C-alpha angles and dihedrals in degrees: 000000000000116000126250124243114225113279088235087055100049092047081066093052092050121139107277128207129191087238096188083065106039121110111245111183117207112225118232088233129045109200134010130354118183123210106197128190091351111201103265088211088065095048094050088062082068101050118127101208096192094083088046093065094043090061084061090047093252109139121206150075115290128254090022093059092062086070094042111133088221106043105002097107091049094047092050089053092049095046094049089049087052093046089054093047092046093048085051092051094050092050103047090035087231092165129045121220115211128168141175129194134169138184117206132179114265150182132185125235105188109303091344127086118200120209125212143194094243144351094280088074088215096125117051113209104180142342115227114204120212132185128228129225114259105172107111114248127215099212117007115063098200120100108196134221123177082232090070090071095064121074113257124245092251094053092084088227131114118227135182132226119196132208132194139180127190138177134181088173099107106107094012097105090040092056092045095050092052088057092047090049084062090048088248101141093165096063089036089062089036090059090054096047092052086044087062097042094054090048088055090044085052093053089052093048095044092051090053089054088046087058091049084053091051091050101234092083093060097088094039119130102184127167120216084257091057089048088049091051093044091239092169143084119280141016136251106207120182133215111254093032128102097278094043109024102171111098092196092069079074092072092057086053095049089050099048092049091038085230102175093054095037102047106004093250117141137182123230116225081267094060092247112144119239128233084040099221092089144113133194140166145116141300121231114182100187108137087229099041112134138171120262143159120241092206124177118010126187136227097269090059091048095051087052098043090051090053093049090048099043094238138123119264088238093051087052097046084053092057098040102036093126092060100040110113088205141047113260 
């Protein structure tokens, strides 16, 4: 119920960096890098199992929940069944893991980030549009936008923005259908749940590879728990999630990386990814980058955003309905 500040005001209260001093790592590769048929056994090492149990309405932190006095026995049985099917999927190569990522020179213009073919910034490839927090804060007086983490055009610095898309969904529906044909709904659901977990694991693995490409990740000595706790530099927000709630930005990402042609991952008209076991997003390498929720926004920001995106206000309102602080 907290009031919103005017959009013009929150733009003046943005997250500020001393851009002359910020470490901006230069990626070893500019443009796309494809990861085809990645070893599922490798990806399995990156699985965060806690959300797997949540999908079965078993709440708790893995592995502690295996010894929970209430749900421990059920969780153990579920985990053993999952491990058995996962071993089968890996041995028979039932799922295909395909991914693509790319880094591009970038600079920010207000709440937009423009990306280019090279560091000369002579040929613009695309503009990604971001939203800014407007909900009045009691303590912190910083109102974040993802664009704050990219060097502004007037800083004299060239920054880099990364993008990725991964899928382990090729083969998931086929395996689930085989179980369904045998009236084995339990393993049909299990196959889909494991496909989702492997896709998230792929995203974690690829982010580690991205950090290595940028140099600062080469010296990392992180455990799986470190990865789950995000104890590393940088973030990978996804279009449609709290820091970037507009799903339509996904269309730009998919076009930029040629995702359908490269890894066989498509978007529906509602910007859902198909096959469903998939993750896509962006890499921000700023040393102070953190996740946040844009939250509610007002008519003033919606009007500005619509103009920047070249969309009608009504179209923007349709896509951002959960974030609107008013009834359109």
